[in-house]
Amino acid sequence: MRNFLRTLRKERQTEDITIVSGLPRSGTSMMMKMLEAGGMPPYTDNIRTADDDNPKGYYEYERVKKLPEGDTSWLPDAMGKAVKVISALLEHLPPQYNYRVLFMQRKMDEILASQKQMLVRSGQPTDKVGDGQLAEMYEKHLARVNSWLASQANFSVLYLDYNQMLTDPEEYAAQINDFLGEKLDSMAMASIVDTKLYRQRK
């Protein structure tokens, strides 16, 4: 019976879709690369290529942006893989699938500084919304998303501190591997963490 239960659990885990989420510029691209190094294929179309803001790539799938429009037919193909879905789009994931969410958290002032730098590089204005107002909006958004996630029976969530992960990648890689069913190479995941890319220190 024990062996049967263990086999059943593994089969259930292969049906899950791994979601990497969080606010923009919270470390989601790094997490996607870690999972890829650990042995989990990323679900991406490679349309958005690497640039100065994300030298290692964005790991995005463009159709994710159409979730609010009901574009979900691609989700079965994402089973057993990792797909990046920003926090604002999580509630549009359909309920018939099981999700394991790696939710990236980062110091808010660093997120704002990183987003502002992206705007500067792209030649867009940076003064439309003040940092204080934007931080308040993000905090309220995160509180609502976290409350919603806690009420979803088909979502399992592991919250990860980006700042702490940079100082102890091995410990966090082990936690992630355990959360995802001990199917990945923790050491390979930890080796991806590159503190040279930590440019918005606060």
JSON list of N, CA and C in Angstrom, two decimals, residues 66-144:
[
{"chain": "A", "resi": 66, "resn": "LYS", "atom": "N", "xyz": [-2.83, 36.75, -22.35]},
{"chain": "A", "resi": 66, "resn": "LYS", "atom": "CA", "xyz": [-4.21, 36.66, -22.81]},
{"chain": "A", "resi": 66, "resn": "LYS", "atom": "C", "xyz": [-5.09, 35.82, -21.89]},
{"chain": "A", "resi": 67, "resn": "LEU", "atom": "N", "xyz": [-4.58, 35.44, -20.73]},
{"chain": "A", "resi": 67, "resn": "LEU", "atom": "CA", "xyz": [-5.40, 34.70, -19.77]},
{"chain": "A", "resi": 67, "resn": "LEU", "atom": "C", "xyz": [-6.71, 35.42, -19.44]},
{"chain": "A", "resi": 68, "resn": "PRO", "atom": "N", "xyz": [-6.70, 36.76, -19.23]},
{"chain": "A", "resi": 68, "resn": "PRO", "atom": "CA", "xyz": [-7.96, 37.45, -18.92]},
{"chain": "A", "resi": 68, "resn": "PRO", "atom": "C", "xyz": [-8.99, 37.34, -20.05]},
{"chain": "A", "resi": 69, "resn": "GLU", "atom": "N", "xyz": [-8.52, 37.05, -21.26]},
{"chain": "A", "resi": 69, "resn": "GLU", "atom": "CA", "xyz": [-9.42, 36.91, -22.40]},
{"chain": "A", "resi": 69, "resn": "GLU", "atom": "C", "xyz": [-9.92, 35.48, -22.56]},
{"chain": "A", "resi": 70, "resn": "GLY", "atom": "N", "xyz": [-9.47, 34.59, -21.67]},
{"chain": "A", "resi": 70, "resn": "GLY", "atom": "CA", "xyz": [-9.91, 33.20, -21.75]},
{"chain": "A", "resi": 70, "resn": "GLY", "atom": "C", "xyz": [-9.02, 32.31, -22.59]},
{"chain": "A", "resi": 71, "resn": "ASP", "atom": "N", "xyz": [-7.85, 32.78, -22.96]},
{"chain": "A", "resi": 71, "resn": "ASP", "atom": "CA", "xyz": [-6.92, 31.97, -23.75]},
{"chain": "A", "resi": 71, "resn": "ASP", "atom": "C", "xyz": [-6.18, 31.01, -22.81]},
{"chain": "A", "resi": 72, "resn": "THR", "atom": "N", "xyz": [-6.74, 29.80, -22.65]},
{"chain": "A", "resi": 72, "resn": "THR", "atom": "CA", "xyz": [-6.17, 28.82, -21.72]},
{"chain": "A", "resi": 72, "resn": "THR", "atom": "C", "xyz": [-5.91, 27.47, -22.37]},
{"chain": "A", "resi": 73, "resn": "SER", "atom": "N", "xyz": [-6.13, 27.35, -23.66]},
{"chain": "A", "resi": 73, "resn": "SER", "atom": "CA", "xyz": [-6.01, 26.04, -24.32]},
{"chain": "A", "resi": 73, "resn": "SER", "atom": "C", "xyz": [-4.59, 25.49, -24.31]},
{"chain": "A", "resi": 74, "resn": "TRP", "atom": "N", "xyz": [-3.63, 26.35, -24.03]},
{"chain": "A", "resi": 74, "resn": "TRP", "atom": "CA", "xyz": [-2.23, 25.92, -24.01]},
{"chain": "A", "resi": 74, "resn": "TRP", "atom": "C", "xyz": [-1.81, 25.27, -22.69]},
{"chain": "A", "resi": 75, "resn": "LEU", "atom": "N", "xyz": [-2.62, 25.41, -21.66]},
{"chain": "A", "resi": 75, "resn": "LEU", "atom": "CA", "xyz": [-2.23, 24.95, -20.32]},
{"chain": "A", "resi": 75, "resn": "LEU", "atom": "C", "xyz": [-1.92, 23.45, -20.24]},
{"chain": "A", "resi": 76, "resn": "PRO", "atom": "N", "xyz": [-2.66, 22.55, -20.90]},
{"chain": "A", "resi": 76, "resn": "PRO", "atom": "CA", "xyz": [-2.29, 21.13, -20.83]},
{"chain": "A", "resi": 76, "resn": "PRO", "atom": "C", "xyz": [-0.86, 20.86, -21.28]},
{"chain": "A", "resi": 77, "resn": "ASP", "atom": "N", "xyz": [-0.37, 21.65, -22.23]},
{"chain": "A", "resi": 77, "resn": "ASP", "atom": "CA", "xyz": [1.00, 21.47, -22.70]},
{"chain": "A", "resi": 77, "resn": "ASP", "atom": "C", "xyz": [2.03, 21.92, -21.67]},
{"chain": "A", "resi": 78, "resn": "ALA", "atom": "N", "xyz": [1.59, 22.70, -20.67]},
{"chain": "A", "resi": 78, "resn": "ALA", "atom": "CA", "xyz": [2.50, 23.20, -19.64]},
{"chain": "A", "resi": 78, "resn": "ALA", "atom": "C", "xyz": [2.63, 22.25, -18.45]},
{"chain": "A", "resi": 79, "resn": "MET", "atom": "N", "xyz": [1.87, 21.16, -18.45]},
{"chain": "A", "resi": 79, "resn": "MET", "atom": "CA", "xyz": [1.96, 20.21, -17.35]},
{"chain": "A", "resi": 79, "resn": "MET", "atom": "C", "xyz": [3.37, 19.62, -17.25]},
{"chain": "A", "resi": 80, "resn": "GLY", "atom": "N", "xyz": [3.90, 19.60, -16.06]},
{"chain": "A", "resi": 80, "resn": "GLY", "atom": "CA", "xyz": [5.25, 19.09, -15.85]},
{"chain": "A", "resi": 80, "resn": "GLY", "atom": "C", "xyz": [6.34, 20.08, -16.20]},
{"chain": "A", "resi": 81, "resn": "LYS", "atom": "N", "xyz": [5.93, 21.31, -16.55]},
{"chain": "A", "resi": 81, "resn": "LYS", "atom": "CA", "xyz": [6.88, 22.36, -16.92]},
{"chain": "A", "resi": 81, "resn": "LYS", "atom": "C", "xyz": [6.68, 23.58, -16.03]},
{"chain": "A", "resi": 82, "resn": "ALA", "atom": "N", "xyz": [7.51, 24.58, -16.21]},
{"chain": "A", "resi": 82, "resn": "ALA", "atom": "CA", "xyz": [7.42, 25.82, -15.44]},
{"chain": "A", "resi": 82, "resn": "ALA", "atom": "C", "xyz": [7.05, 26.96, -16.36]},
{"chain": "A", "resi": 83, "resn": "VAL", "atom": "N", "xyz": [6.05, 27.74, -15.96]},
{"chain": "A", "resi": 83, "resn": "VAL", "atom": "CA", "xyz": [5.62, 28.87, -16.77]},
{"chain": "A", "resi": 83, "resn": "VAL", "atom": "C", "xyz": [5.52, 30.11, -15.88]},
{"chain": "A", "resi": 84, "resn": "LYS", "atom": "N", "xyz": [5.97, 31.24, -16.41]},
{"chain": "A", "resi": 84, "resn": "LYS", "atom": "CA", "xyz": [5.94, 32.48, -15.64]},
{"chain": "A", "resi": 84, "resn": "LYS", "atom": "C", "xyz": [4.59, 33.17, -15.83]},
{"chain": "A", "resi": 85, "resn": "VAL", "atom": "N", "xyz": [3.94, 33.47, -14.69]},
{"chain": "A", "resi": 85, "resn": "VAL", "atom": "CA", "xyz": [2.66, 34.17, -14.70]},
{"chain": "A", "resi": 85, "resn": "VAL", "atom": "C", "xyz": [2.74, 35.25, -13.62]},
{"chain": "A", "resi": 86, "resn": "ILE", "atom": "N", "xyz": [2.72, 36.52, -14.01]},
{"chain": "A", "resi": 86, "resn": "ILE", "atom": "CA", "xyz": [2.83, 37.57, -13.01]},
{"chain": "A", "resi": 86, "resn": "ILE", "atom": "C", "xyz": [1.63, 37.53, -12.07]},
{"chain": "A", "resi": 87, "resn": "SER", "atom": "N", "xyz": [1.81, 38.08, -10.89]},
{"chain": "A", "resi": 87, "resn": "SER", "atom": "CA", "xyz": [0.80, 37.97, -9.83]},
{"chain": "A", "resi": 87, "resn": "SER", "atom": "C", "xyz": [-0.57, 38.49, -10.26]},
{"chain": "A", "resi": 88, "resn": "ALA", "atom": "N", "xyz": [-0.62, 39.51, -11.09]},
{"chain": "A", "resi": 88, "resn": "ALA", "atom": "CA", "xyz": [-1.89, 40.10, -11.50]},
{"chain": "A", "resi": 88, "resn": "ALA", "atom": "C", "xyz": [-2.73, 39.16, -12.36]},
{"chain": "A", "resi": 89, "resn": "LEU", "atom": "N", "xyz": [-2.12, 38.11, -12.92]},
{"chain": "A", "resi": 89, "resn": "LEU", "atom": "CA", "xyz": [-2.83, 37.21, -13.81]},
{"chain": "A", "resi": 89, "resn": "LEU", "atom": "C", "xyz": [-3.17, 35.87, -13.18]},
{"chain": "A", "resi": 90, "resn": "LEU", "atom": "N", "xyz": [-2.73, 35.63, -11.95]},
{"chain": "A", "resi": 90, "resn": "LEU", "atom": "CA", "xyz": [-2.95, 34.33, -11.32]},
{"chain": "A", "resi": 90, "resn": "LEU", "atom": "C", "xyz": [-4.43, 33.96, -11.24]},
{"chain": "A", "resi": 91, "resn": "GLU", "atom": "N", "xyz": [-5.27, 34.92, -10.90]},
{"chain": "A", "resi": 91, "resn": "GLU", "atom": "CA", "xyz": [-6.69, 34.63, -10.71]},
{"chain": "A", "resi": 91, "resn": "GLU", "atom": "C", "xyz": [-7.40, 34.24, -11.99]},
{"chain": "A", "resi": 92, "resn": "HIS", "atom": "N", "xyz": [-6.74, 34.40, -13.13]},
{"chain": "A", "resi": 92, "resn": "HIS", "atom": "CA", "xyz": [-7.34, 34.02, -14.40]},
{"chain": "A", "resi": 92, "resn": "HIS", "atom": "C", "xyz": [-6.97, 32.59, -14.82]},
{"chain": "A", "resi": 93, "resn": "LEU", "atom": "N", "xyz": [-6.16, 31.91, -14.01]},
{"chain": "A", "resi": 93, "resn": "LEU", "atom": "CA", "xyz": [-5.86, 30.50, -14.31]},
{"chain": "A", "resi": 93, "resn": "LEU", "atom": "C", "xyz": [-7.10, 29.66, -14.03]},
{"chain": "A", "resi": 94, "resn": "PRO", "atom": "N", "xyz": [-7.50, 28.78, -14.95]},
{"chain": "A", "resi": 94, "resn": "PRO", "atom": "CA", "xyz": [-8.73, 28.01, -14.78]},
{"chain": "A", "resi": 94, "resn": "PRO", "atom": "C", "xyz": [-8.63, 27.00, -13.64]},
{"chain": "A", "resi": 95, "resn": "PRO", "atom": "N", "xyz": [-9.76, 26.70, -12.99]},
{"chain": "A", "resi": 95, "resn": "PRO", "atom": "CA", "xyz": [-9.74, 25.87, -11.78]},
{"chain": "A", "resi": 95, "resn": "PRO", "atom": "C", "xyz": [-9.59, 24.38, -12.03]},
{"chain": "A", "resi": 96, "resn": "GLN", "atom": "N", "xyz": [-9.61, 23.91, -13.25]},
{"chain": "A", "resi": 96, "resn": "GLN", "atom": "CA", "xyz": [-9.58, 22.46, -13.48]},
{"chain": "A", "resi": 96, "resn": "GLN", "atom": "C", "xyz": [-8.16, 21.88, -13.44]},
{"chain": "A", "resi": 97, "resn": "TYR", "atom": "N", "xyz": [-7.16, 22.74, -13.21]},
{"chain": "A", "resi": 97, "resn": "TYR", "atom": "CA", "xyz": [-5.79, 22.25, -13.13]},
{"chain": "A", "resi": 97, "resn": "TYR", "atom": "C", "xyz": [-5.24, 22.46, -11.72]},
{"chain": "A", "resi": 98, "resn": "ASN", "atom": "N", "xyz": [-4.20, 21.69, -11.39]},
{"chain": "A", "resi": 98, "resn": "ASN", "atom": "CA", "xyz": [-3.51, 21.86, -10.12]},
{"chain": "A", "resi": 98, "resn": "ASN", "atom": "C", "xyz": [-2.22, 22.65, -10.37]},
{"chain": "A", "resi": 99, "resn": "TYR", "atom": "N", "xyz": [-1.98, 23.63, -9.50]},
{"chain": "A", "resi": 99, "resn": "TYR", "atom": "CA", "xyz": [-0.83, 24.51, -9.67]},
{"chain": "A", "resi": 99, "resn": "TYR", "atom": "C", "xyz": [0.06, 24.49, -8.44]},
{"chain": "A", "resi": 100, "resn": "ARG", "atom": "N", "xyz": [1.36, 24.48, -8.69]},
{"chain": "A", "resi": 100, "resn": "ARG", "atom": "CA", "xyz": [2.35, 24.68, -7.63]},
{"chain": "A", "resi": 100, "resn": "ARG", "atom": "C", "xyz": [3.03, 26.01, -7.92]},
{"chain": "A", "resi": 101, "resn": "VAL", "atom": "N", "xyz": [2.82, 26.97, -7.06]},
{"chain": "A", "resi": 101, "resn": "VAL", "atom": "CA", "xyz": [3.26, 28.34, -7.31]},
{"chain": "A", "resi": 101, "resn": "VAL", "atom": "C", "xyz": [4.51, 28.67, -6.50]},
{"chain": "A", "resi": 102, "resn": "LEU", "atom": "N", "xyz": [5.55, 29.08, -7.18]},
{"chain": "A", "resi": 102, "resn": "LEU", "atom": "CA", "xyz": [6.75, 29.63, -6.54]},
{"chain": "A", "resi": 102, "resn": "LEU", "atom": "C", "xyz": [6.60, 31.15, -6.62]},
{"chain": "A", "resi": 103, "resn": "PHE", "atom": "N", "xyz": [6.28, 31.76, -5.49]},
{"chain": "A", "resi": 103, "resn": "PHE", "atom": "CA", "xyz": [5.95, 33.19, -5.47]},
{"chain": "A", "resi": 103, "resn": "PHE", "atom": "C", "xyz": [7.15, 33.97, -4.96]},
{"chain": "A", "resi": 104, "resn": "MET", "atom": "N", "xyz": [7.73, 34.78, -5.85]},
{"chain": "A", "resi": 104, "resn": "MET", "atom": "CA", "xyz": [8.93, 35.53, -5.52]},
{"chain": "A", "resi": 104, "resn": "MET", "atom": "C", "xyz": [8.58, 36.82, -4.77]},
{"chain": "A", "resi": 105, "resn": "GLN", "atom": "N", "xyz": [9.29, 37.07, -3.69]},
{"chain": "A", "resi": 105, "resn": "GLN", "atom": "CA", "xyz": [9.13, 38.29, -2.92]},
{"chain": "A", "resi": 105, "resn": "GLN", "atom": "C", "xyz": [10.48, 39.01, -2.87]},
{"chain": "A", "resi": 106, "resn": "ARG", "atom": "N", "xyz": [10.43, 40.34, -2.98]},
{"chain": "A", "resi": 106, "resn": "ARG", "atom": "CA", "xyz": [11.66, 41.14, -2.99]},
{"chain": "A", "resi": 106, "resn": "ARG", "atom": "C", "xyz": [11.38, 42.47, -2.31]},
{"chain": "A", "resi": 107, "resn": "LYS", "atom": "N", "xyz": [12.40, 43.09, -1.76]},
{"chain": "A", "resi": 107, "resn": "LYS", "atom": "CA", "xyz": [12.24, 44.39, -1.13]},
{"chain": "A", "resi": 107, "resn": "LYS", "atom": "C", "xyz": [11.59, 45.36, -2.11]},
{"chain": "A", "resi": 108, "resn": "MET", "atom": "N", "xyz": [10.55, 46.03, -1.64]},
{"chain": "A", "resi": 108, "resn": "MET", "atom": "CA", "xyz": [9.76, 46.87, -2.54]},
{"chain": "A", "resi": 108, "resn": "MET", "atom": "C", "xyz": [10.57, 47.99, -3.17]},
{"chain": "A", "resi": 109, "resn": "ASP", "atom": "N", "xyz": [11.47, 48.61, -2.41]},
{"chain": "A", "resi": 109, "resn": "ASP", "atom": "CA", "xyz": [12.25, 49.70, -2.99]},
{"chain": "A", "resi": 109, "resn": "ASP", "atom": "C", "xyz": [13.16, 49.22, -4.11]},
{"chain": "A", "resi": 110, "resn": "GLU", "atom": "N", "xyz": [13.62, 47.97, -4.02]},
{"chain": "A", "resi": 110, "resn": "GLU", "atom": "CA", "xyz": [14.44, 47.41, -5.08]},
{"chain": "A", "resi": 110, "resn": "GLU", "atom": "C", "xyz": [13.61, 47.13, -6.33]},
{"chain": "A", "resi": 111, "resn": "ILE", "atom": "N", "xyz": [12.39, 46.63, -6.13]},
{"chain": "A", "resi": 111, "resn": "ILE", "atom": "CA", "xyz": [11.49, 46.40, -7.27]},
{"chain": "A", "resi": 111, "resn": "ILE", "atom": "C", "xyz": [11.22, 47.70, -8.01]},
{"chain": "A", "resi": 112, "resn": "LEU", "atom": "N", "xyz": [10.92, 48.74, -7.24]},
{"chain": "A", "resi": 112, "resn": "LEU", "atom": "CA", "xyz": [10.62, 50.04, -7.86]},
{"chain": "A", "resi": 112, "resn": "LEU", "atom": "C", "xyz": [11.82, 50.60, -8.59]},
{"chain": "A", "resi": 113, "resn": "ALA", "atom": "N", "xyz": [13.02, 50.47, -7.98]},
{"chain": "A", "resi": 113, "resn": "ALA", "atom": "CA", "xyz": [14.24, 50.98, -8.63]},
{"chain": "A", "resi": 113, "resn": "ALA", "atom": "C", "xyz": [14.53, 50.22, -9.92]},
{"chain": "A", "resi": 114, "resn": "SER", "atom": "N", "xyz": [14.30, 48.89, -9.90]},
{"chain": "A", "resi": 114, "resn": "SER", "atom": "CA", "xyz": [14.55, 48.08, -11.09]},
{"chain": "A", "resi": 114, "resn": "SER", "atom": "C", "xyz": [13.57, 48.41, -12.20]},
{"chain": "A", "resi": 115, "resn": "GLN", "atom": "N", "xyz": [12.29, 48.60, -11.82]},
{"chain": "A", "resi": 115, "resn": "GLN", "atom": "CA", "xyz": [11.30, 48.97, -12.83]},
{"chain": "A", "resi": 115, "resn": "GLN", "atom": "C", "xyz": [11.62, 50.34, -13.44]},
{"chain": "A", "resi": 116, "resn": "LYS", "atom": "N", "xyz": [12.04, 51.26, -12.60]},
{"chain": "A", "resi": 116, "resn": "LYS", "atom": "CA", "xyz": [12.37, 52.60, -13.09]},
{"chain": "A", "resi": 116, "resn": "LYS", "atom": "C", "xyz": [13.55, 52.54, -14.06]},
{"chain": "A", "resi": 117, "resn": "GLN", "atom": "N", "xyz": [14.53, 51.71, -13.76]},
{"chain": "A", "resi": 117, "resn": "GLN", "atom": "CA", "xyz": [15.68, 51.57, -14.64]},
{"chain": "A", "resi": 117, "resn": "GLN", "atom": "C", "xyz": [15.28, 51.03, -16.00]},
{"chain": "A", "resi": 118, "resn": "MET", "atom": "N", "xyz": [14.32, 50.10, -16.00]},
{"chain": "A", "resi": 118, "resn": "MET", "atom": "CA", "xyz": [13.83, 49.56, -17.27]},
{"chain": "A", "resi": 118, "resn": "MET", "atom": "C", "xyz": [13.16, 50.66, -18.10]},
{"chain": "A", "resi": 119, "resn": "LEU", "atom": "N", "xyz": [12.39, 51.52, -17.43]},
{"chain": "A", "resi": 119, "resn": "LEU", "atom": "CA", "xyz": [11.74, 52.62, -18.14]},
{"chain": "A", "resi": 119, "resn": "LEU", "atom": "C", "xyz": [12.76, 53.59, -18.72]},
{"chain": "A", "resi": 120, "resn": "VAL", "atom": "N", "xyz": [13.82, 53.88, -17.95]},
{"chain": "A", "resi": 120, "resn": "VAL", "atom": "CA", "xyz": [14.87, 54.77, -18.42]},
{"chain": "A", "resi": 120, "resn": "VAL", "atom": "C", "xyz": [15.52, 54.20, -19.68]},
{"chain": "A", "resi": 121, "resn": "ARG", "atom": "N", "xyz": [15.84, 52.91, -19.65]},
{"chain": "A", "resi": 121, "resn": "ARG", "atom": "CA", "xyz": [16.51, 52.28, -20.78]},
{"chain": "A", "resi": 121, "resn": "ARG", "atom": "C", "xyz": [15.62, 52.27, -22.03]},
{"chain": "A", "resi": 122, "resn": "SER", "atom": "N", "xyz": [14.32, 52.18, -21.82]},
{"chain": "A", "resi": 122, "resn": "SER", "atom": "CA", "xyz": [13.41, 52.13, -22.97]},
{"chain": "A", "resi": 122, "resn": "SER", "atom": "C", "xyz": [12.92, 53.51, -23.39]},
{"chain": "A", "resi": 123, "resn": "GLY", "atom": "N", "xyz": [13.40, 54.57, -22.69]},
{"chain": "A", "resi": 123, "resn": "GLY", "atom": "CA", "xyz": [13.04, 55.92, -23.06]},
{"chain": "A", "resi": 123, "resn": "GLY", "atom": "C", "xyz": [11.64, 56.33, -22.66]},
{"chain": "A", "resi": 124, "resn": "GLN", "atom": "N", "xyz": [11.06, 55.64, -21.68]},
{"chain": "A", "resi": 124, "resn": "GLN", "atom": "CA", "xyz": [9.71, 55.97, -21.23]},
{"chain": "A", "resi": 124, "resn": "GLN", "atom": "C", "xyz": [9.76, 56.86, -20.00]},
{"chain": "A", "resi": 125, "resn": "PRO", "atom": "N", "xyz": [8.72, 57.65, -19.75]},
{"chain": "A", "resi": 125, "resn": "PRO", "atom": "CA", "xyz": [8.71, 58.53, -18.57]},
{"chain": "A", "resi": 125, "resn": "PRO", "atom": "C", "xyz": [8.66, 57.74, -17.27]},
{"chain": "A", "resi": 126, "resn": "THR", "atom": "N", "xyz": [9.30, 58.28, -16.25]},
{"chain": "A", "resi": 126, "resn": "THR", "atom": "CA", "xyz": [9.37, 57.58, -14.96]},
{"chain": "A", "resi": 126, "resn": "THR", "atom": "C", "xyz": [8.61, 58.31, -13.86]},
{"chain": "A", "resi": 127, "resn": "ASP", "atom": "N", "xyz": [7.93, 59.40, -14.22]},
{"chain": "A", "resi": 127, "resn": "ASP", "atom": "CA", "xyz": [7.29, 60.21, -13.19]},
{"chain": "A", "resi": 127, "resn": "ASP", "atom": "C", "xyz": [5.77, 60.20, -13.26]},
{"chain": "A", "resi": 128, "resn": "LYS", "atom": "N", "xyz": [5.18, 59.22, -13.92]},
{"chain": "A", "resi": 128, "resn": "LYS", "atom": "CA", "xyz": [3.73, 59.16, -14.02]},
{"chain": "A", "resi": 128, "resn": "LYS", "atom": "C", "xyz": [3.10, 58.89, -12.65]},
{"chain": "A", "resi": 129, "resn": "VAL", "atom": "N", "xyz": [3.71, 58.00, -11.88]},
{"chain": "A", "resi": 129, "resn": "VAL", "atom": "CA", "xyz": [3.23, 57.66, -10.55]},
{"chain": "A", "resi": 129, "resn": "VAL", "atom": "C", "xyz": [4.41, 57.69, -9.59]},
{"chain": "A", "resi": 130, "resn": "GLY", "atom": "N", "xyz": [4.27, 58.36, -8.47]},
{"chain": "A", "resi": 130, "resn": "GLY", "atom": "CA", "xyz": [5.35, 58.43, -7.50]},
{"chain": "A", "resi": 130, "resn": "GLY", "atom": "C", "xyz": [5.63, 57.10, -6.85]},
{"chain": "A", "resi": 131, "resn": "ASP", "atom": "N", "xyz": [6.87, 56.93, -6.35]},
{"chain": "A", "resi": 131, "resn": "ASP", "atom": "CA", "xyz": [7.26, 55.67, -5.73]},
{"chain": "A", "resi": 131, "resn": "ASP", "atom": "C", "xyz": [6.37, 55.31, -4.55]},
{"chain": "A", "resi": 132, "resn": "GLY", "atom": "N", "xyz": [6.03, 56.29, -3.74]},
{"chain": "A", "resi": 132, "resn": "GLY", "atom": "CA", "xyz": [5.20, 56.03, -2.57]},
{"chain": "A", "resi": 132, "resn": "GLY", "atom": "C", "xyz": [3.83, 55.51, -2.95]},
{"chain": "A", "resi": 133, "resn": "GLN", "atom": "N", "xyz": [3.23, 56.14, -3.93]},
{"chain": "A", "resi": 133, "resn": "GLN", "atom": "CA", "xyz": [1.91, 55.72, -4.39]},
{"chain": "A", "resi": 133, "resn": "GLN", "atom": "C", "xyz": [1.96, 54.35, -5.04]},
{"chain": "A", "resi": 134, "resn": "LEU", "atom": "N", "xyz": [3.00, 54.12, -5.84]},
{"chain": "A", "resi": 134, "resn": "LEU", "atom": "CA", "xyz": [3.13, 52.83, -6.52]},
{"chain": "A", "resi": 134, "resn": "LEU", "atom": "C", "xyz": [3.37, 51.71, -5.50]},
{"chain": "A", "resi": 135, "resn": "ALA", "atom": "N", "xyz": [4.21, 51.98, -4.50]},
{"chain": "A", "resi": 135, "resn": "ALA", "atom": "CA", "xyz": [4.47, 50.97, -3.46]},
{"chain": "A", "resi": 135, "resn": "ALA", "atom": "C", "xyz": [3.18, 50.61, -2.73]},
{"chain": "A", "resi": 136, "resn": "GLU", "atom": "N", "xyz": [2.36, 51.62, -2.42]},
{"chain": "A", "resi": 136, "resn": "GLU", "atom": "CA", "xyz": [1.09, 51.36, -1.73]},
{"chain": "A", "resi": 136, "resn": "GLU", "atom": "C", "xyz": [0.17, 50.51, -2.60]},
{"chain": "A", "resi": 137, "resn": "MET", "atom": "N", "xyz": [0.12, 50.82, -3.89]},
{"chain": "A", "resi": 137, "resn": "MET", "atom": "CA", "xyz": [-0.70, 50.04, -4.81]},
{"chain": "A", "resi": 137, "resn": "MET", "atom": "C", "xyz": [-0.24, 48.59, -4.87]},
{"chain": "A", "resi": 138, "resn": "TYR", "atom": "N", "xyz": [1.07, 48.40, -4.95]},
{"chain": "A", "resi": 138, "resn": "TYR", "atom": "CA", "xyz": [1.61, 47.04, -5.01]},
{"chain": "A", "resi": 138, "resn": "TYR", "atom": "C", "xyz": [1.32, 46.27, -3.72]},
{"chain": "A", "resi": 139, "resn": "GLU", "atom": "N", "xyz": [1.48, 46.92, -2.58]},
{"chain": "A", "resi": 139, "resn": "GLU", "atom": "CA", "xyz": [1.25, 46.24, -1.30]},
{"chain": "A", "resi": 139, "resn": "GLU", "atom": "C", "xyz": [-0.20, 45.79, -1.19]},
{"chain": "A", "resi": 140, "resn": "LYS", "atom": "N", "xyz": [-1.13, 46.63, -1.60]},
{"chain": "A", "resi": 140, "resn": "LYS", "atom": "CA", "xyz": [-2.54, 46.26, -1.56]},
{"chain": "A", "resi": 140, "resn": "LYS", "atom": "C", "xyz": [-2.82, 45.12, -2.54]},
{"chain": "A", "resi": 141, "resn": "HIS", "atom": "N", "xyz": [-2.20, 45.19, -3.70]},
{"chain": "A", "resi": 141, "resn": "HIS", "atom": "CA", "xyz": [-2.35, 44.13, -4.69]},
{"chain": "A", "resi": 141, "resn": "HIS", "atom": "C", "xyz": [-1.85, 42.79, -4.14]},
{"chain": "A", "resi": 142, "resn": "LEU", "atom": "N", "xyz": [-0.66, 42.80, -3.53]},
{"chain": "A", "resi": 142, "resn": "LEU", "atom": "CA", "xyz": [-0.09, 41.56, -3.00]},
{"chain": "A", "resi": 142, "resn": "LEU", "atom": "C", "xyz": [-0.95, 40.98, -1.88]},
{"chain": "A", "resi": 143, "resn": "ALA", "atom": "N", "xyz": [-1.49, 41.84, -1.02]},
{"chain": "A", "resi": 143, "resn": "ALA", "atom": "CA", "xyz": [-2.35, 41.37, 0.05]},
{"chain": "A", "resi": 143, "resn": "ALA", "atom": "C", "xyz": [-3.59, 40.68, -0.52]},
{"chain": "A", "resi": 144, "resn": "ARG", "atom": "N", "xyz": [-4.16, 41.26, -1.57]},
{"chain": "A", "resi": 144, "resn": "ARG", "atom": "CA", "xyz": [-5.35, 40.66, -2.19]},
{"chain": "A", "resi": 144, "resn": "ARG", "atom": "C", "xyz": [-5.01, 39.34, -2.87]}
]
